[in-house]
Short mmCIF file of C-alpha atoms in Angstrom, two decimals:
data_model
loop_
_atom_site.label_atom_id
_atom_site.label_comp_id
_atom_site.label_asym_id
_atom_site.label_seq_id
_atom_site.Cartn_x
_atom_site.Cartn_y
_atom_site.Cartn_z
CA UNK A 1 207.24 -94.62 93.05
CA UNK A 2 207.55 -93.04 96.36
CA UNK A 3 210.60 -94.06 98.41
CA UNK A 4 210.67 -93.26 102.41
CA UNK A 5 214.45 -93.53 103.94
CA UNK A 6 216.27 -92.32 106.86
CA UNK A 7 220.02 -90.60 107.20
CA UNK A 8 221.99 -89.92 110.15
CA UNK A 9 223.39 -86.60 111.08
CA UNK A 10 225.43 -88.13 114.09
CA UNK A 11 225.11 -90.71 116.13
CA UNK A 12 222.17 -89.55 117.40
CA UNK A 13 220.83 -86.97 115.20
CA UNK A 14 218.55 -89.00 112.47
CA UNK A 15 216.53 -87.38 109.72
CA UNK A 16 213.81 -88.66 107.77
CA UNK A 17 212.88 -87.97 104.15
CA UNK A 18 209.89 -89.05 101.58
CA UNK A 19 211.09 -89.01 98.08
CA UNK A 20 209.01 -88.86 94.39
CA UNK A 21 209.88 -90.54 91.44
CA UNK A 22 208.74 -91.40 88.25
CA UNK A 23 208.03 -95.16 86.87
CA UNK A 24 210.91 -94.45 84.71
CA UNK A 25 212.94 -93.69 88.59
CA UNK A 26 213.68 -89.97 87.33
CA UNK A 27 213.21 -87.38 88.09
CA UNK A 28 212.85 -87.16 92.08
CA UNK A 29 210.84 -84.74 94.27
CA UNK A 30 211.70 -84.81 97.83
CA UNK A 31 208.16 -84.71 99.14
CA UNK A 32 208.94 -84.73 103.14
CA UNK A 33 211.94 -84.25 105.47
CA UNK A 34 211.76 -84.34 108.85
CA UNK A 35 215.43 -82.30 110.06
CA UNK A 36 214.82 -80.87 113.56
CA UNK A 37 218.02 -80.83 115.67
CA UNK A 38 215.42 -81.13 118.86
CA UNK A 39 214.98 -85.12 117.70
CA UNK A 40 215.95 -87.47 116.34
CA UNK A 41 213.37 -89.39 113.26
CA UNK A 42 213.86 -93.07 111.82
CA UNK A 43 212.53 -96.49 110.58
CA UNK A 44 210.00 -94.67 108.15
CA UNK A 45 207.44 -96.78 106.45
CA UNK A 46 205.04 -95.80 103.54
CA UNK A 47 202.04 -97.36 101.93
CA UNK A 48 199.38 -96.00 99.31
CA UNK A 49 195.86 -95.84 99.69
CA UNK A 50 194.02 -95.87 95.90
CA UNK A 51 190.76 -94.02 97.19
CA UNK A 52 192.15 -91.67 99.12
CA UNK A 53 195.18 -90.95 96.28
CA UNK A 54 197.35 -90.68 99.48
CA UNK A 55 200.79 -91.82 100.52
CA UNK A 56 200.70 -92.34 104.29
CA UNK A 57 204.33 -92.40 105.87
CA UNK A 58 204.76 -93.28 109.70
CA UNK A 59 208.16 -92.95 111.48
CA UNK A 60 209.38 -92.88 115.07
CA UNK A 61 210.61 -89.92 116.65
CA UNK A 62 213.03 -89.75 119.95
CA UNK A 63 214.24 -86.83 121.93
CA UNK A 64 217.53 -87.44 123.98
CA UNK A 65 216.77 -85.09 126.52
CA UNK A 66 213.03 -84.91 128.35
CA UNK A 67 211.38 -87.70 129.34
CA UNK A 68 213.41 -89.76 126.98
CA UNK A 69 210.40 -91.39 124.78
CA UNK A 70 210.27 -92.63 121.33
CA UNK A 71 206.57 -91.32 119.18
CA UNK A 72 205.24 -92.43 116.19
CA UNK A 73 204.27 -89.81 113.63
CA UNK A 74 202.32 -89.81 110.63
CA UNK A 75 202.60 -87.90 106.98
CA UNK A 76 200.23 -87.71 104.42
CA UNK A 77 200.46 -86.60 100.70
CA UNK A 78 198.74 -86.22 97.52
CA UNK A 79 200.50 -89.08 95.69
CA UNK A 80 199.60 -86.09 92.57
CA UNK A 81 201.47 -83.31 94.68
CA UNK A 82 205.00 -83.00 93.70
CA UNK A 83 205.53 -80.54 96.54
CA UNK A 84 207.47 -80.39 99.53
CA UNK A 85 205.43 -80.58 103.01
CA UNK A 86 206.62 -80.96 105.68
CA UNK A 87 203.18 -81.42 108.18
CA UNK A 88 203.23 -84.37 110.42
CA UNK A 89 201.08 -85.27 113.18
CA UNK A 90 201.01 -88.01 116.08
CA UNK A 91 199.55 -91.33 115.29
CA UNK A 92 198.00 -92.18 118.03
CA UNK A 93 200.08 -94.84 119.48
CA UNK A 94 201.43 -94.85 123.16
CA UNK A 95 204.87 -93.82 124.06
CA UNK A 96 207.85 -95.95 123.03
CA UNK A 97 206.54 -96.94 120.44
CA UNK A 98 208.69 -98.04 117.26
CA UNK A 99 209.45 -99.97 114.46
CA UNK A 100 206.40 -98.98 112.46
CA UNK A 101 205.21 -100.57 109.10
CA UNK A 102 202.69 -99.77 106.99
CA UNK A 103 200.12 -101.97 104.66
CA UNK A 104 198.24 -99.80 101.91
CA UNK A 105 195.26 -100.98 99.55
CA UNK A 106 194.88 -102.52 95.87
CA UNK A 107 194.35 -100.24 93.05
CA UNK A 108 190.40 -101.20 93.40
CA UNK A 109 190.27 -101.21 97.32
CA UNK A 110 187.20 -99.45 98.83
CA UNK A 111 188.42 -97.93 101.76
CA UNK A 112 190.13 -94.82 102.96
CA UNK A 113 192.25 -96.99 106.06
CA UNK A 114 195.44 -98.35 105.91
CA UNK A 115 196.96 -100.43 108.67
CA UNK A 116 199.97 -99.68 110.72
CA UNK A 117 201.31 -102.03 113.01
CA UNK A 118 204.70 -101.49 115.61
CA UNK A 119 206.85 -102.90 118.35
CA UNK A 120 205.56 -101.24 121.70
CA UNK A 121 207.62 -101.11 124.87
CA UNK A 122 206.94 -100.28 128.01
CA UNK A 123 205.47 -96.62 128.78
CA UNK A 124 206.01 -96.14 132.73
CA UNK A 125 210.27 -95.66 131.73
CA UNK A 126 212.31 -93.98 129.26
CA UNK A 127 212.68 -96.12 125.92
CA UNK A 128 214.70 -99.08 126.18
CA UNK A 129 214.09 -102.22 123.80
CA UNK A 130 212.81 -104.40 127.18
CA UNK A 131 212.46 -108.08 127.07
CA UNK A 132 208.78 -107.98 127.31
CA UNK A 133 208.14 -106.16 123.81
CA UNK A 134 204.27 -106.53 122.60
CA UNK A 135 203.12 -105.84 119.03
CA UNK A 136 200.36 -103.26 118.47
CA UNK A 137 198.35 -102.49 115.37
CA UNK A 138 195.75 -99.74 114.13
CA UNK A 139 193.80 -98.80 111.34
CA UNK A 140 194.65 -95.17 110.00
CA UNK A 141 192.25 -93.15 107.92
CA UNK A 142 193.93 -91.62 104.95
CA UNK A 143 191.37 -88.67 104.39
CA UNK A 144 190.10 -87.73 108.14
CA UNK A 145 193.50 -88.48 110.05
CA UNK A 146 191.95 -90.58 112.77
CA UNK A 147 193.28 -93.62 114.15
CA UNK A 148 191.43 -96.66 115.47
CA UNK A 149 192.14 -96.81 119.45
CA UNK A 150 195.36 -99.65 119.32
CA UNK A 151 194.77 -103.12 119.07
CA UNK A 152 197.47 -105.59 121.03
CA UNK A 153 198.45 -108.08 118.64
CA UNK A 154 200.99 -110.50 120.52
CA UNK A 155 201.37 -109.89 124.44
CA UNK A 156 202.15 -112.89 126.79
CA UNK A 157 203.65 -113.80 129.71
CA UNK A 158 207.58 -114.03 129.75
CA UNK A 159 207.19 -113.25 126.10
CA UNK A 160 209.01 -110.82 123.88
CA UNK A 161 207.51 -109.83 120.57
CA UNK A 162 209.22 -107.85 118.14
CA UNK A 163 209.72 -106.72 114.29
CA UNK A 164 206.57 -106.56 113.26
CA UNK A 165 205.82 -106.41 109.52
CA UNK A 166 202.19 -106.18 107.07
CA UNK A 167 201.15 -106.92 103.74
CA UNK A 168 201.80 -104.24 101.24
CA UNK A 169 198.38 -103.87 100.66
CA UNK A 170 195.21 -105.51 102.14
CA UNK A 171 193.24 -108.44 99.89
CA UNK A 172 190.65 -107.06 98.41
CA UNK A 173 186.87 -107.31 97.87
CA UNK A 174 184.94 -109.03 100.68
CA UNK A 175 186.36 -109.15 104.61
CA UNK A 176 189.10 -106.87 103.25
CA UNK A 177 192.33 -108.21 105.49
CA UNK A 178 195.91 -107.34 105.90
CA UNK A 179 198.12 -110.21 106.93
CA UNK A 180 200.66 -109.30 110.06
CA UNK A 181 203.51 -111.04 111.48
CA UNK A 182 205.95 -110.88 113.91
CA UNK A 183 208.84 -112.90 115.53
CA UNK A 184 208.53 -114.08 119.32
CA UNK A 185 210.57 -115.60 122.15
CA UNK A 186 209.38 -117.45 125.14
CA UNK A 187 211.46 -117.89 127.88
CA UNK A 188 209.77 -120.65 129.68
CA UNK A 189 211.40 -123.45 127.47
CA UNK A 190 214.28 -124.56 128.32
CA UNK A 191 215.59 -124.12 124.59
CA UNK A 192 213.63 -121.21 123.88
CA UNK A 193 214.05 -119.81 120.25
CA UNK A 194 212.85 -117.09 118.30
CA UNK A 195 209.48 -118.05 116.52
CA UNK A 196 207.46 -116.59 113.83
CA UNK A 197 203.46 -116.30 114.14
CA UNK A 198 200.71 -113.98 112.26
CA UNK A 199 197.21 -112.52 112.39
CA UNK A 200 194.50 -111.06 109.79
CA UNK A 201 194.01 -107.88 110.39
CA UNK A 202 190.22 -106.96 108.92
CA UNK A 203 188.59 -103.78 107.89
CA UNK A 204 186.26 -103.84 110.22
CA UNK A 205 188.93 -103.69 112.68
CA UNK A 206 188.62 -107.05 113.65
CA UNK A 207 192.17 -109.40 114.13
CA UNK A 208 191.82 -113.21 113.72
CA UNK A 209 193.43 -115.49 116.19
CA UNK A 210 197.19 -115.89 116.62
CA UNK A 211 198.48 -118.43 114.53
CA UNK A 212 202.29 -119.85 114.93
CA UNK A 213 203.47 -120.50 111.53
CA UNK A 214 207.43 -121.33 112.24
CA UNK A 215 208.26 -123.15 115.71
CA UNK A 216 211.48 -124.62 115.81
CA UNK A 217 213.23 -125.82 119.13
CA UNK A 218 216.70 -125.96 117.22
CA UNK A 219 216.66 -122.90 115.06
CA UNK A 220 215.74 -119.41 115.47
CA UNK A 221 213.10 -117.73 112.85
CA UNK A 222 213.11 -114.36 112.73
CA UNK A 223 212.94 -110.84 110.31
CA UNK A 224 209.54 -111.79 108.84
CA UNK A 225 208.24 -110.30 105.82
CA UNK A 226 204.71 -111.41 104.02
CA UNK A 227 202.71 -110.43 101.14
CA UNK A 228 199.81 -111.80 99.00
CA UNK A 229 196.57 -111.37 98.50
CA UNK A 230 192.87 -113.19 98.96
CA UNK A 231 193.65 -116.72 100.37
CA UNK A 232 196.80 -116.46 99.06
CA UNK A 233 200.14 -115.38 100.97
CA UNK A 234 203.75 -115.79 101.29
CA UNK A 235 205.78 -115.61 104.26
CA UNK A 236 209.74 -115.09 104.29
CA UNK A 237 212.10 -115.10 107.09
CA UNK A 238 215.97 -115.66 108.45
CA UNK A 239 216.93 -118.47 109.95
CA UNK A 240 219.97 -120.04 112.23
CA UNK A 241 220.72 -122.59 114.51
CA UNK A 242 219.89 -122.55 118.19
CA UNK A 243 223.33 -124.26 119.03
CA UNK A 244 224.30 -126.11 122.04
CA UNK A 245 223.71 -123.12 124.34
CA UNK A 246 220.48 -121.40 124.93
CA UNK A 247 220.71 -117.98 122.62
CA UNK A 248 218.51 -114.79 121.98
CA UNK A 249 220.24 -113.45 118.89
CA UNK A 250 219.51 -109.20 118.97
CA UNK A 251 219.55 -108.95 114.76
CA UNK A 252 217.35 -111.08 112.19
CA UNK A 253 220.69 -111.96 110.61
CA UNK A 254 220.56 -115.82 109.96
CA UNK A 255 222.35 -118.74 107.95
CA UNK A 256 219.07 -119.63 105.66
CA UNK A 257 216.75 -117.43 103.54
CA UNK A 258 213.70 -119.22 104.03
CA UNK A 259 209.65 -118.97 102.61
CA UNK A 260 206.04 -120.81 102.83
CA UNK A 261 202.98 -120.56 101.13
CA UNK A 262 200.28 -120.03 103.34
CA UNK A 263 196.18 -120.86 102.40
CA UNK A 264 194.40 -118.56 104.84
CA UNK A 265 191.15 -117.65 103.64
CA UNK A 266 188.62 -114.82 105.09
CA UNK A 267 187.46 -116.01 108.71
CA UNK A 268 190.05 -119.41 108.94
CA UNK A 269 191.56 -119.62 112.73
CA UNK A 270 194.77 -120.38 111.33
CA UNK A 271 196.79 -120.90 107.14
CA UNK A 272 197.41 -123.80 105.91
CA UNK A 273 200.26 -124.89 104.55
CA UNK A 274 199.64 -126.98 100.86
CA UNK A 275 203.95 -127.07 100.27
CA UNK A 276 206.10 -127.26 103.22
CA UNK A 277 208.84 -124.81 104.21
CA UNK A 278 211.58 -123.92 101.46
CA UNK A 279 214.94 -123.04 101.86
CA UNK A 280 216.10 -120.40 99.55
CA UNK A 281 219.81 -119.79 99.93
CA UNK A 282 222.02 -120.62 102.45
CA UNK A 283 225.55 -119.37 104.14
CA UNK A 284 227.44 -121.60 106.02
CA UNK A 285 227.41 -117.54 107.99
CA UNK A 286 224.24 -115.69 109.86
CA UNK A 287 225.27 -112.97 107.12
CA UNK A 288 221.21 -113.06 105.31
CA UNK A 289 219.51 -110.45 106.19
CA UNK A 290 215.79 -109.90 104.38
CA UNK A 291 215.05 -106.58 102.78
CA UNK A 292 211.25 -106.48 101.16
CA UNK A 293 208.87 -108.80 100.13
CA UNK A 294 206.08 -108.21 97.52
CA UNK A 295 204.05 -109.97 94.95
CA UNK A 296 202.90 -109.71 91.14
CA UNK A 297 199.67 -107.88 91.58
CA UNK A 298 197.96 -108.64 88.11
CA UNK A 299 198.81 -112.59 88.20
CA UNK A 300 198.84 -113.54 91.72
CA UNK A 301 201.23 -116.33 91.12
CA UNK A 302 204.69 -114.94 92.25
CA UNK A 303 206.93 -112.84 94.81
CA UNK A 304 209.51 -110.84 95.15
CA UNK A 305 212.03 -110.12 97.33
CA UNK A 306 215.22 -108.67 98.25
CA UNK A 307 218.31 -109.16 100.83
CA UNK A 308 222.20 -108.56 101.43
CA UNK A 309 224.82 -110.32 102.74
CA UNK A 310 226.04 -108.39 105.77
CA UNK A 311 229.08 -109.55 105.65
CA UNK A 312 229.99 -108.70 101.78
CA UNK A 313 227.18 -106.46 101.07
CA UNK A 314 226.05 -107.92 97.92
CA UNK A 315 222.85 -107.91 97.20
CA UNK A 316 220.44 -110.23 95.67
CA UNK A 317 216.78 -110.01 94.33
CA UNK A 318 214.66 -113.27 94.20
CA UNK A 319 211.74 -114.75 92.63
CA UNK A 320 209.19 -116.90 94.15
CA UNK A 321 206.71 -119.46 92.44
CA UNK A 322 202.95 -120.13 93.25
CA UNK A 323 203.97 -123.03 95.41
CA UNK A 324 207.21 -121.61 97.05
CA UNK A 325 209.87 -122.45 94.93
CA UNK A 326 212.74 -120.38 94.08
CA UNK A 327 212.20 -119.45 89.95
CA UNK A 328 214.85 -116.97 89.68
CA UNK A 329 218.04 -115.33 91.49
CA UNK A 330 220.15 -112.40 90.46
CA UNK A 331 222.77 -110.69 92.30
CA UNK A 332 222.04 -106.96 91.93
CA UNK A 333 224.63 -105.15 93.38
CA UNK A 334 227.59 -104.74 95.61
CA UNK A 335 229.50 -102.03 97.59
CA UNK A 336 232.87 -100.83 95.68
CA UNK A 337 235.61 -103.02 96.38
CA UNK A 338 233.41 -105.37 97.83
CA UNK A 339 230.55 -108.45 97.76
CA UNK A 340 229.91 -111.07 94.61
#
């Protein structure tokens, strides 16, 4: 199990580190830290690629003094290799860029790629989250260290796309496909909310149409996670009310917990949607806030996932059924003197 995590030094002095453990979570190896006091490393993400063997790690990196740009950087390590190293190279991606994740392969994939998709902002200033955010994606070789040139994935006028997330791993057999998606805001509605849409992201390096998948004009959707496999996916997100003035909420933090089944088979435009939207849990507080999302690789026929309350700080871990349903909910932890 490898787990990727960021602490912070100061205020503006974050480190990042790539940790080893066992199936039985002991003992752990730190495999990678990244502790220069010249910058400033966060929001790591990590997936495994089965033919390669690799763990592929990308975080951003941001200097305070300079030209004042955030980079993305890449790791790469022997999933075998208990040793520390600490080699890191760019990925490729254009300045200010951020808020990396990172979709690996299945046990029998067939490729040495992994995709990596991020929240870009504009490269002419220094970084600032800007109201005209795009998504980017690429497709990162595990073995060679080469990149695919980026691919936009959501750019549109008066439109601000952000938080993007990808499968865990990529469906496999034929058109091997990762699913991305990402929450958006349009500002030419007069109510405009935060909305969730997706892509496929192929192999070949081919991305299918957009396709909006939550569009409320009452509520904002937002944090998106998905995972799944084949035709078969799941898509989980926040949720909370518009209100009776026009809103842009800056966190995913929302009221409702809420998933769909998607049908989106190799080539289709757009999913469809055999069970409606379900509502998970819900605070009468925009306290939810989603953690991961993953599914039961040798069944196919539930998820996983996790979130807090940011208000309490308990935590909860969920299960999901083939057509959406909640099957199970446990509360898994809380901070001392705090959260139920």
């Amino acid at each position: 199990v490898w787990v990727a995590y960021s602490r912070y030094a100061s205020a503006n002095d974050g480190d990042v580190y790539l940790q080893r453990f066992g199936d039985d979570g002991i003992p752990a190896t730190l495999a990678f830290q990244s502790i220069s006091g010249l910058a400033s490393s966060d929001r790591p993400s990590c997936a495994y690629n089965a033919l390669s063997n690799r763990v592929v790690m990308v975080y951003d990196e941001w200097a305070a003094f300079g030209n004042n740009r955030r980079r993305l950087r890449v790791h790469l390590h022997d999933r075998s290799d208990p040793a520390m190293n600490t080699n890191s190279a760019p990925l490729g991606a254009p300045d200010n860029a951020w808020k990396a994740d990172v979709g690996g392969t299945e046990l029998n994939g067939d490729s040495n790629l992994v995709c990596v998709v991020w929240q870009q902002e504009s490269q002419t200033v220094a970084f600032q989250d800007t109201t005209t955010s795009r998504v980017y994606g690429t497709l990162f070789d595990s073995v060679s260290g080469v990149a695919t040139p980026p691919k936009i994935l959501c750019s549109a006028l008066l439109t601000d796309c952000h938080d993007p997330c990808v499968s865990t791993v990529s469906s496999s057999g034929n058109d091997n496909r990762w699913a991305v998606a990402w929450q958006s805001y349009n500002s030419l509605p007069t109510f405009p909310t935060w909305n969730i849409s997706a892509r496929l992201f192929y192999e070949s390096d081919v991305v299918s149409p957009i396709a909006t998948v939550y569009s409320s004009s009452s509520r904002h959707e937002m944090g998106p996670k998905i995972a799944g496999s084949g035709n078969r996916w799941l898509l989980a997100c926040t949720t909370r009310s518009q209100g009776l003035i026009p809103s842009k909420p800056v966190d995913p933090d929302g009221s409702d917990l809420r998933v769909v089944r998607l049908e989106w088979p190799a080539q289709a435009s757009a999913p469809t949607i055999p069970y409606g939207f379900k509502t998970v849990h819900s605070l009468a507080t925009n306290n939810i806030v989603l953690g991961g999302l993953d599914y039961h690789r040798q069944t196919d026929s539930h998820w996983a996932m996790a979130w807090h309350n940011s208000a309490t700080g308990a935590a909860r871990f969920d299960s999901v059924g083939y057509r959406g349903e909640s099957l199970q909910s446990e509360h898994v932890g809380s901070p001392p003197g705090g959260g139920s």
